């Protein structure tokens, strides 16, 4: 399976390269309308390739280095020639940014008469039915929810979208949202009394009629898996599908093409069965006695694993383990509850809904440890004469359990999403664009192409316009212990402290585990206080991501400590961020059952699991973390990677050659001198800015 690099795409009649060059040139539509716009060769060439793929209804894997301006590079051809376009982004934050800022900017610049809609998952929209029911029965779990519920009730009377992102007074994480939004299981659809006013249905209707629809990856793949988000109705009419932040697709698709059932779902169901039974069929059963055995069985299943955090494949659970009898007990108790719900379902629609949920959960519990192999998926049609045909692939799953403090999840995860995703790409010809700053390893796209099943599809890479050699340094400190040693995190902090001090704070400290985040935060608090260093500390988990970033930017000299959620999708420009420290190479955790099963399958096929999967995945992840440092042509900074394996292991060369071409050093003194020069330059700039204007009178 291979994806050719930098495949030349022929110019297509109707979309001329000259037209693209004019639009992206200094005197073009973008330059005249976007104040900060500057022509970039990489951006123009990327736009040409995307325009050609759209015209040919082809597929393109497009890697664009940081600063290329990939958003404009795909929006311009999409808005002018794309027909009906679906743009899918990595997060809801990026989705909102595209909808509220980027697309309006490009549409205005091009004077393109296209309509745009924003479509999110149903949990983002207030549900009139569930809001009304919550207002009536007042089942609130937290004191602050009373005030939040009042705000939501006011909001519904004035909003046209019902999108909870518009209501900043109620935090997105507030538990009350679960009570006033619907799920696929709790929605009555066209039978609902509020159907005509339903915000979800309105959003889907607008998306049906719009030329450009902005969604996110979770929504896109939830629809593929569940047919519950409105994408299924949109896709047949779409001429062009663009995935931005496409490096996230393998993980997101794996999440949705798999199945998960949890003890939390069972307990939530029991809560609703009790409430609805008492409300609508009090005389139909002893509802408290009915749900009690199910709740007890769910809790007993969780307690089979006494630890707070466990990840085990099914074949790692001993045959003599109490897990299997506990699972059977839960199924039997669910069966008994369903029998009663069947008899009482006609008493109320909500009881009928509880019955349907119970049957679905029981089906998932029974199916979880069923056959591992599914029927072979039909591959996407190969193109004549362009190399080997895509191989037929059977679909295999791995079954595993994951224990949290109060819940046990049973997962059934596909080993490869390629055959499933290729099935989605069959049918109506359309263009598929996959773009991100991190899709290749040293300009080799094989890893990504294999994950997504994009065999023999064109893949191109455009370099960043930044002058990395002038703008930054890659620093790997000397004499650190091996990353698996007990003292490793403390040794990293000891090496980092003088560099943080030289940088004047202004640092992202990116860790690969939450344990390292907590230890780093504990040590830095102590050290900053002892050394009287005035750097505010912002730690993941102490506030939401957006709030932490806003406070970090405002501080100007802060140190932010975070794990995976801060490795990507974070943009801090200017002096507020001048140092990015990465504690370890981001290899997947060795206890990941899905990873272990994938490696075993690859090795059966004669491949090397480390070389062909773990290493490329780690490099792509590391490129994302490294990409936080230089976000603008004026940025300067140091990328400090503490893991000695980047120097000592044979594969280390492949890693640093995939990173931006910074100057490289292993000497702390070189880094400290770099920051001294940067500080002196800032002082000089500030002094110059304060000089009075010359008197020309």
CSV table of C-alpha atoms in Angstrom, one decimal, residues 10-421:
chain,number,residue,atom,x,y,z
A,10,UNK,CA,-2.6,18.1,-14.6
A,11,UNK,CA,-4.3,21.4,-15.2
A,12,UNK,CA,-8.0,20.9,-15.9
A,13,UNK,CA,-10.1,22.6,-18.5
A,14,UNK,CA,-12.3,25.2,-16.8
A,15,UNK,CA,-10.0,25.8,-13.9
A,16,UNK,CA,-6.9,27.5,-15.1
A,17,UNK,CA,-3.8,27.9,-13.0
A,18,UNK,CA,-3.6,31.5,-14.1
A,19,UNK,CA,-6.9,32.2,-12.5
A,20,UNK,CA,-5.7,30.7,-9.2
A,21,UNK,CA,-2.5,32.7,-9.4
A,22,UNK,CA,-4.5,35.9,-10.0
A,23,UNK,CA,-6.8,35.2,-7.0
A,24,UNK,CA,-3.9,34.5,-4.6
A,25,UNK,CA,-1.5,37.1,-6.0
A,26,UNK,CA,-0.6,40.4,-4.4
A,27,UNK,CA,-3.2,42.3,-6.5
A,28,UNK,CA,-5.8,39.5,-6.3
A,29,UNK,CA,-9.2,39.3,-4.6
A,30,UNK,CA,-7.7,38.0,-1.3
A,31,UNK,CA,-4.9,40.6,-1.1
A,32,UNK,CA,-7.4,43.4,-1.6
A,33,UNK,CA,-9.9,42.1,1.0
A,34,UNK,CA,-7.9,40.5,3.8
A,35,UNK,CA,-5.7,43.0,5.6
A,36,UNK,CA,-3.0,40.6,6.8
A,37,UNK,CA,-2.9,38.6,3.6
A,38,UNK,CA,0.5,38.0,1.9
A,39,UNK,CA,1.0,35.8,-1.2
A,40,UNK,CA,2.6,32.5,-0.4
A,41,UNK,CA,3.9,30.2,-3.2
A,42,UNK,CA,3.0,27.0,-1.3
A,43,UNK,CA,-0.6,28.2,-0.7
A,44,UNK,CA,-1.1,29.0,-4.4
A,45,UNK,CA,0.3,25.6,-5.5
A,46,UNK,CA,-1.8,23.8,-3.0
A,47,UNK,CA,-5.0,25.6,-4.2
A,48,UNK,CA,-4.2,24.6,-7.8
A,49,UNK,CA,-3.9,20.9,-6.8
A,50,UNK,CA,-7.2,21.1,-4.8
A,51,UNK,CA,-9.0,22.8,-7.7
A,52,UNK,CA,-7.8,20.1,-10.0
A,53,UNK,CA,-8.9,17.3,-7.7
A,54,UNK,CA,-12.4,19.0,-7.4
A,55,UNK,CA,-12.7,19.3,-11.2
A,56,UNK,CA,-11.7,15.7,-11.7
A,57,UNK,CA,-13.8,14.3,-8.8
A,58,UNK,CA,-10.6,12.9,-7.5
A,59,UNK,CA,-8.9,12.3,-4.1
A,60,UNK,CA,-6.0,14.3,-2.8
A,61,UNK,CA,-3.9,13.8,0.3
A,62,UNK,CA,-2.5,17.3,1.0
A,63,UNK,CA,0.1,18.1,3.7
A,64,UNK,CA,0.7,21.8,4.2
A,65,UNK,CA,3.4,23.0,6.6
A,66,UNK,CA,2.4,25.4,9.4
A,67,UNK,CA,1.9,28.9,7.9
A,68,UNK,CA,1.0,27.7,4.4
A,69,UNK,CA,-2.5,29.0,4.8
A,70,UNK,CA,-4.2,25.7,4.0
A,71,UNK,CA,-7.7,27.0,5.0
A,72,UNK,CA,-7.8,29.6,2.2
A,73,UNK,CA,-6.1,27.1,-0.1
A,74,UNK,CA,-9.0,24.8,0.0
A,75,UNK,CA,-11.8,27.3,0.7
A,76,UNK,CA,-11.2,29.4,-2.5
A,77,UNK,CA,-11.5,26.4,-5.0
A,78,UNK,CA,-14.3,24.9,-2.8
A,79,UNK,CA,-16.4,28.1,-2.8
A,80,UNK,CA,-15.8,28.8,-6.5
A,81,UNK,CA,-15.9,25.3,-8.1
A,82,UNK,CA,-16.8,22.8,-5.5
A,83,UNK,CA,-20.6,22.6,-5.9
A,84,UNK,CA,-22.2,21.2,-2.8
A,85,UNK,CA,-19.3,21.1,-0.3
A,86,UNK,CA,-19.0,19.4,3.1
A,87,UNK,CA,-16.1,20.7,5.2
A,88,UNK,CA,-15.3,18.5,8.2
A,89,UNK,CA,-12.9,19.8,10.9
A,90,UNK,CA,-11.1,18.2,13.9
A,91,UNK,CA,-13.0,20.0,16.7
A,92,UNK,CA,-16.1,22.1,17.4
A,93,UNK,CA,-13.8,25.1,18.1
A,94,UNK,CA,-12.3,24.9,14.6
A,95,UNK,CA,-15.8,24.3,13.2
A,96,UNK,CA,-17.0,27.5,14.8
A,97,UNK,CA,-14.0,29.4,13.6
A,98,UNK,CA,-14.5,28.3,10.0
A,99,UNK,CA,-18.2,29.2,10.1
A,100,UNK,CA,-17.9,32.5,11.8
A,101,UNK,CA,-14.6,33.8,10.5
A,102,UNK,CA,-12.8,32.0,7.7
A,103,UNK,CA,-15.6,31.2,5.3
A,104,UNK,CA,-17.3,34.7,5.6
A,105,UNK,CA,-13.8,36.3,4.9
A,106,UNK,CA,-13.2,34.3,1.8
A,107,UNK,CA,-16.8,34.5,0.6
A,108,UNK,CA,-16.6,38.3,1.0
A,109,UNK,CA,-13.3,38.5,-0.8
A,110,UNK,CA,-14.4,36.4,-3.7
A,111,UNK,CA,-18.0,37.9,-3.7
A,112,UNK,CA,-19.1,34.2,-4.0
A,113,UNK,CA,-22.9,33.8,-3.8
A,114,UNK,CA,-22.8,30.7,-1.7
A,115,UNK,CA,-24.9,29.8,1.3
A,116,UNK,CA,-23.3,28.3,4.4
A,117,UNK,CA,-24.7,26.2,7.2
A,118,UNK,CA,-23.2,24.9,10.5
A,119,UNK,CA,-24.2,21.4,11.6
A,120,UNK,CA,-23.4,19.8,15.0
A,121,UNK,CA,-24.4,16.7,16.8
A,122,UNK,CA,-27.7,16.7,18.6
A,123,UNK,CA,-26.1,17.0,22.0
A,124,UNK,CA,-25.2,20.6,21.0
A,125,UNK,CA,-28.8,21.8,20.6
A,126,UNK,CA,-31.4,22.4,23.3
A,127,UNK,CA,-34.3,20.0,23.1
A,128,UNK,CA,-37.7,21.6,23.8
A,129,UNK,CA,-39.2,18.3,25.1
A,130,UNK,CA,-36.4,17.5,27.5
A,131,UNK,CA,-36.1,21.1,28.7
A,132,UNK,CA,-39.9,21.2,29.4
A,133,UNK,CA,-39.7,17.8,31.2
A,134,UNK,CA,-36.7,19.0,33.3
A,135,UNK,CA,-38.4,22.2,34.3
A,136,UNK,CA,-41.5,20.2,35.4
A,137,UNK,CA,-39.8,17.4,37.4
A,138,UNK,CA,-36.7,19.4,38.6
A,139,UNK,CA,-34.4,16.3,38.7
A,140,UNK,CA,-31.2,18.4,39.1
A,141,UNK,CA,-27.9,16.9,40.4
A,142,UNK,CA,-26.0,20.1,41.3
A,143,UNK,CA,-27.0,23.3,43.0
A,144,UNK,CA,-25.7,25.6,40.3
A,145,UNK,CA,-27.8,23.7,37.8
A,146,UNK,CA,-30.9,25.6,39.1
A,147,UNK,CA,-29.5,28.9,37.8
A,148,UNK,CA,-28.2,27.3,34.6
A,149,UNK,CA,-31.6,25.9,33.9
A,150,UNK,CA,-33.1,29.3,34.3
A,151,UNK,CA,-30.6,30.7,31.8
A,152,UNK,CA,-31.3,28.0,29.3
A,153,UNK,CA,-35.0,28.5,29.6
A,154,UNK,CA,-34.5,32.2,28.7
A,155,UNK,CA,-32.1,31.4,25.9
A,156,UNK,CA,-34.6,29.1,24.1
A,157,UNK,CA,-37.1,32.0,23.8
A,158,UNK,CA,-34.6,34.2,22.0
A,159,UNK,CA,-32.2,31.9,20.0
A,160,UNK,CA,-32.8,31.0,16.4
A,161,UNK,CA,-30.2,28.1,16.4
A,162,UNK,CA,-30.6,26.5,19.9
A,163,UNK,CA,-26.8,25.9,19.8
A,164,UNK,CA,-25.4,25.8,23.4
A,165,UNK,CA,-22.2,27.4,22.2
A,166,UNK,CA,-24.1,30.7,22.0
A,167,UNK,CA,-25.0,30.6,25.7
A,168,UNK,CA,-21.7,31.5,27.4
A,169,UNK,CA,-23.3,31.9,30.8
A,170,UNK,CA,-23.7,28.1,31.1
A,171,UNK,CA,-20.4,26.1,30.9
A,172,UNK,CA,-20.2,23.5,28.2
A,173,UNK,CA,-19.4,20.9,30.9
A,174,UNK,CA,-22.4,21.7,33.1
A,175,UNK,CA,-24.3,18.5,33.9
A,176,UNK,CA,-27.6,20.2,33.3
A,177,UNK,CA,-27.0,20.0,29.5
A,178,UNK,CA,-27.5,16.2,29.7
A,179,UNK,CA,-31.0,16.8,30.9
A,180,UNK,CA,-32.0,19.4,28.3
A,181,UNK,CA,-30.6,17.8,25.1
A,182,UNK,CA,-31.6,14.6,23.3
A,183,UNK,CA,-29.8,11.5,22.2
A,184,UNK,CA,-30.7,9.1,19.4
A,185,UNK,CA,-32.3,6.9,22.0
A,186,UNK,CA,-34.3,9.6,23.7
A,187,UNK,CA,-35.6,11.5,20.6
A,188,UNK,CA,-39.2,11.0,19.5
A,189,UNK,CA,-38.5,12.3,16.0
A,190,UNK,CA,-41.6,13.4,14.0
A,191,UNK,CA,-43.9,12.1,16.8
A,192,UNK,CA,-42.6,14.8,19.2
A,193,UNK,CA,-45.0,17.6,20.0
A,194,UNK,CA,-42.2,20.1,19.5
A,195,UNK,CA,-41.0,18.7,16.1
A,196,UNK,CA,-41.9,21.8,14.1
A,197,UNK,CA,-39.7,23.9,16.5
A,198,UNK,CA,-36.9,21.3,16.9
A,199,UNK,CA,-33.4,23.0,16.6
A,200,UNK,CA,-31.8,19.8,15.4
A,201,UNK,CA,-34.3,19.4,12.5
A,202,UNK,CA,-33.9,23.1,11.7
A,203,UNK,CA,-30.1,22.8,11.5
A,204,UNK,CA,-30.4,19.7,9.3
A,205,UNK,CA,-32.9,21.4,7.0
A,206,UNK,CA,-30.6,24.4,6.6
A,207,UNK,CA,-27.7,22.1,5.9
A,208,UNK,CA,-29.8,20.4,3.2
A,209,UNK,CA,-30.3,23.7,1.4
A,210,UNK,CA,-26.8,25.2,1.9
A,211,UNK,CA,-24.0,25.1,-0.7
A,212,UNK,CA,-21.3,24.7,2.0
A,213,UNK,CA,-21.9,22.7,5.2
A,214,UNK,CA,-19.4,22.8,8.1
A,215,UNK,CA,-19.4,19.7,10.3
A,216,UNK,CA,-16.7,18.0,12.5
A,217,UNK,CA,-15.1,14.6,12.3
A,218,UNK,CA,-17.1,13.2,15.2
A,219,UNK,CA,-20.4,14.2,13.6
A,220,UNK,CA,-19.3,12.8,10.2
A,221,UNK,CA,-18.3,9.4,11.5
A,222,UNK,CA,-21.2,9.2,14.0
A,223,UNK,CA,-23.5,9.4,11.1
A,224,UNK,CA,-21.6,6.7,9.1
A,225,UNK,CA,-21.9,4.5,12.1
A,226,UNK,CA,-25.4,5.4,13.5
A,227,UNK,CA,-27.1,7.2,10.6
A,228,UNK,CA,-28.2,9.8,13.2
A,229,UNK,CA,-26.7,13.2,12.4
A,230,UNK,CA,-28.1,14.2,9.0
A,231,UNK,CA,-24.9,13.6,7.1
A,232,UNK,CA,-26.5,10.6,5.4
A,233,UNK,CA,-29.0,12.9,3.7
A,234,UNK,CA,-26.3,15.4,2.8
A,235,UNK,CA,-23.7,13.1,1.3
A,236,UNK,CA,-25.5,12.0,-1.8
A,237,UNK,CA,-25.8,15.6,-3.0
A,238,UNK,CA,-22.2,16.6,-2.1
A,239,UNK,CA,-19.7,17.1,-4.9
A,240,UNK,CA,-16.8,17.7,-2.6
A,241,UNK,CA,-15.8,16.5,0.9
A,242,UNK,CA,-12.9,18.2,2.6
A,243,UNK,CA,-11.4,16.9,5.8
A,244,UNK,CA,-9.3,19.5,7.6
A,245,UNK,CA,-7.0,18.3,10.4
A,246,UNK,CA,-7.3,15.0,8.6
A,247,UNK,CA,-4.5,13.4,10.7
A,248,UNK,CA,-7.3,12.9,13.4
A,249,UNK,CA,-9.4,10.7,11.1
A,250,UNK,CA,-8.0,7.3,11.9
A,251,UNK,CA,-8.5,7.7,15.6
A,252,UNK,CA,-12.0,9.3,15.3
A,253,UNK,CA,-13.2,6.7,12.8
A,254,UNK,CA,-11.9,3.9,14.9
A,255,UNK,CA,-14.0,5.3,17.8
A,256,UNK,CA,-17.2,5.3,15.8
A,257,UNK,CA,-16.7,2.2,13.7
A,258,UNK,CA,-16.3,0.3,17.0
A,259,UNK,CA,-18.9,-0.3,19.7
A,260,UNK,CA,-18.8,0.5,23.4
A,261,UNK,CA,-21.3,-0.4,26.1
A,262,UNK,CA,-20.7,0.7,29.7
A,263,UNK,CA,-22.1,0.1,33.2
A,264,UNK,CA,-22.7,3.9,33.3
A,265,UNK,CA,-25.3,3.5,30.5
A,266,UNK,CA,-27.0,0.7,32.5
A,267,UNK,CA,-27.2,2.9,35.6
A,268,UNK,CA,-28.6,5.9,33.7
A,269,UNK,CA,-31.2,3.6,32.1
A,270,UNK,CA,-32.2,2.3,35.6
A,271,UNK,CA,-32.6,5.9,36.8
A,272,UNK,CA,-34.9,6.7,33.9
A,273,UNK,CA,-36.9,3.4,34.2
A,274,UNK,CA,-37.6,4.2,37.8
A,275,UNK,CA,-38.6,7.8,37.1
A,276,UNK,CA,-40.8,7.0,34.1
A,277,UNK,CA,-42.3,3.9,35.8
A,278,UNK,CA,-43.3,5.9,38.8
A,279,UNK,CA,-44.6,8.8,36.6
A,280,UNK,CA,-46.7,6.8,34.2
A,281,UNK,CA,-47.3,3.3,35.5
A,282,UNK,CA,-47.0,3.4,39.3
A,283,UNK,CA,-49.3,0.4,39.6
A,284,UNK,CA,-47.6,-1.6,36.9
A,285,UNK,CA,-44.6,-2.9,38.9
A,286,UNK,CA,-42.6,-2.4,42.0
A,287,UNK,CA,-40.2,-0.2,40.0
A,288,UNK,CA,-37.6,0.3,42.8
A,289,UNK,CA,-37.4,-3.5,43.3
A,290,UNK,CA,-37.2,-4.0,39.5
A,291,UNK,CA,-34.2,-1.8,38.9
A,292,UNK,CA,-32.3,-2.7,42.1
A,293,UNK,CA,-30.9,-6.0,40.9
A,294,UNK,CA,-29.8,-4.5,37.5
A,295,UNK,CA,-28.0,-1.6,39.4
A,296,UNK,CA,-26.3,-4.1,41.7
A,297,UNK,CA,-25.2,-6.3,38.9
A,298,UNK,CA,-23.7,-3.3,37.0
A,299,UNK,CA,-21.8,-2.2,40.1
A,300,UNK,CA,-20.6,-5.8,40.8
A,301,UNK,CA,-19.3,-6.0,37.2
A,302,UNK,CA,-17.3,-2.8,37.7
A,303,UNK,CA,-15.9,-4.1,41.0
A,304,UNK,CA,-14.5,-7.2,39.4
A,305,UNK,CA,-11.5,-4.9,38.7
A,306,UNK,CA,-10.5,-3.3,42.0
A,307,UNK,CA,-8.1,-0.8,40.3
A,308,UNK,CA,-9.2,2.6,39.1
A,309,UNK,CA,-7.6,2.3,35.7
A,310,UNK,CA,-7.4,-1.0,33.8
A,311,UNK,CA,-7.2,-1.8,30.1
A,312,UNK,CA,-7.3,-5.5,29.3
A,313,UNK,CA,-8.0,-7.4,26.1
A,314,UNK,CA,-10.5,-10.2,26.4
A,315,UNK,CA,-7.8,-12.8,26.0
A,316,UNK,CA,-6.0,-11.3,29.0
A,317,UNK,CA,-8.9,-12.0,31.3
A,318,UNK,CA,-8.4,-15.4,33.0
A,319,UNK,CA,-11.2,-17.9,32.2
A,320,UNK,CA,-11.6,-18.3,36.0
A,321,UNK,CA,-12.1,-14.6,36.5
A,322,UNK,CA,-15.4,-13.5,38.2
A,323,UNK,CA,-15.8,-11.1,35.3
A,324,UNK,CA,-17.6,-13.7,33.1
A,325,UNK,CA,-20.2,-14.8,35.8
A,326,UNK,CA,-20.8,-11.1,36.7
A,327,UNK,CA,-21.4,-10.3,33.0
A,328,UNK,CA,-23.9,-13.2,32.7
A,329,UNK,CA,-25.7,-12.0,35.9
A,330,UNK,CA,-26.1,-8.5,34.4
A,331,UNK,CA,-27.5,-9.9,31.2
A,332,UNK,CA,-30.0,-12.0,33.1
A,333,UNK,CA,-31.1,-9.0,35.3
A,334,UNK,CA,-31.5,-6.9,32.1
A,335,UNK,CA,-33.6,-9.7,30.6
A,336,UNK,CA,-35.9,-9.6,33.7
A,337,UNK,CA,-36.3,-5.8,33.5
A,338,UNK,CA,-37.1,-5.9,29.8
A,339,UNK,CA,-39.8,-8.4,30.3
A,340,UNK,CA,-41.6,-6.0,32.6
A,341,UNK,CA,-41.0,-3.0,30.4
A,342,UNK,CA,-42.5,-5.0,27.4
A,343,UNK,CA,-45.8,-5.3,29.4
A,344,UNK,CA,-45.9,-1.6,30.5
A,345,UNK,CA,-44.5,0.0,27.2
A,346,UNK,CA,-48.0,0.9,26.0
A,347,UNK,CA,-48.6,3.0,29.1
A,348,UNK,CA,-46.3,5.8,27.9
A,349,UNK,CA,-43.9,6.6,25.1
A,350,UNK,CA,-41.1,7.3,27.6
A,351,UNK,CA,-41.5,3.7,29.0
A,352,UNK,CA,-41.4,2.4,25.4
A,353,UNK,CA,-38.2,4.3,24.9
A,354,UNK,CA,-36.7,2.8,28.0
A,355,UNK,CA,-37.6,-0.7,26.8
A,356,UNK,CA,-35.9,0.0,23.4
A,357,UNK,CA,-32.7,1.3,25.2
A,358,UNK,CA,-32.6,-1.7,27.5
A,359,UNK,CA,-32.9,-4.1,24.5
A,360,UNK,CA,-30.1,-2.2,22.7
A,361,UNK,CA,-27.8,-2.4,25.7
A,362,UNK,CA,-28.5,-6.1,26.2
A,363,UNK,CA,-27.8,-6.7,22.5
A,364,UNK,CA,-24.5,-5.0,22.8
A,365,UNK,CA,-23.6,-6.9,26.0
A,366,UNK,CA,-24.4,-10.2,24.3
A,367,UNK,CA,-22.6,-9.2,21.0
A,368,UNK,CA,-19.5,-7.9,22.8
A,369,UNK,CA,-17.7,-11.3,23.0
A,370,UNK,CA,-19.2,-12.7,19.8
A,371,UNK,CA,-17.3,-13.6,16.6
A,372,UNK,CA,-14.2,-11.5,16.0
A,373,UNK,CA,-14.2,-11.6,12.2
A,374,UNK,CA,-16.8,-9.9,10.0
A,375,UNK,CA,-17.5,-10.5,6.4
A,376,UNK,CA,-15.0,-9.1,3.9
A,377,UNK,CA,-15.6,-5.5,3.1
A,378,UNK,CA,-15.8,-4.6,-0.6
A,379,UNK,CA,-12.8,-2.4,-1.5
A,380,UNK,CA,-13.2,0.9,-3.2
A,381,UNK,CA,-12.8,0.7,-6.9
A,382,UNK,CA,-9.2,0.9,-8.0
A,383,UNK,CA,-8.3,3.0,-11.0
A,384,UNK,CA,-7.2,1.3,-14.2
A,385,UNK,CA,-3.5,1.4,-14.9
A,386,UNK,CA,-2.4,3.2,-11.8
A,387,UNK,CA,-0.7,0.3,-10.0
A,388,UNK,CA,-1.9,-2.6,-7.9
A,389,UNK,CA,-5.6,-2.9,-7.0
A,390,UNK,CA,-6.6,-2.4,-3.4
A,391,UNK,CA,-6.4,-5.7,-1.6
A,392,UNK,CA,-9.6,-7.4,-0.4
A,393,UNK,CA,-9.7,-7.1,3.4
A,394,UNK,CA,-11.6,-9.0,6.0
A,395,UNK,CA,-12.6,-6.9,9.0
A,396,UNK,CA,-11.3,-8.0,12.4
A,397,UNK,CA,-12.1,-6.6,15.8
A,398,UNK,CA,-10.4,-6.6,19.2
A,399,UNK,CA,-12.5,-6.9,22.3
A,400,UNK,CA,-11.3,-5.2,25.5
A,401,UNK,CA,-12.4,-3.8,28.8
A,402,UNK,CA,-11.5,-0.4,30.3
A,403,UNK,CA,-12.2,0.4,34.0
A,404,UNK,CA,-12.6,3.9,35.4
A,405,UNK,CA,-13.2,5.0,38.9
A,406,UNK,CA,-17.0,4.4,38.7
A,407,UNK,CA,-17.6,2.8,35.3
A,408,UNK,CA,-16.5,-0.3,33.3
A,409,UNK,CA,-16.6,0.0,29.5
A,410,UNK,CA,-16.7,-3.0,27.1
A,411,UNK,CA,-15.2,-2.1,23.7
A,412,UNK,CA,-15.3,-3.9,20.4
A,413,UNK,CA,-12.8,-2.0,18.1
A,414,UNK,CA,-11.9,-2.6,14.5
A,415,UNK,CA,-8.3,-3.4,13.8
A,416,UNK,CA,-8.5,-1.4,10.6
A,417,UNK,CA,-10.9,1.3,9.4
A,418,UNK,CA,-9.7,1.1,5.8
A,419,UNK,CA,-12.3,-1.4,4.5
A,420,UNK,CA,-15.2,0.4,6.3
A,421,UNK,CA,-14.2,3.8,5.2
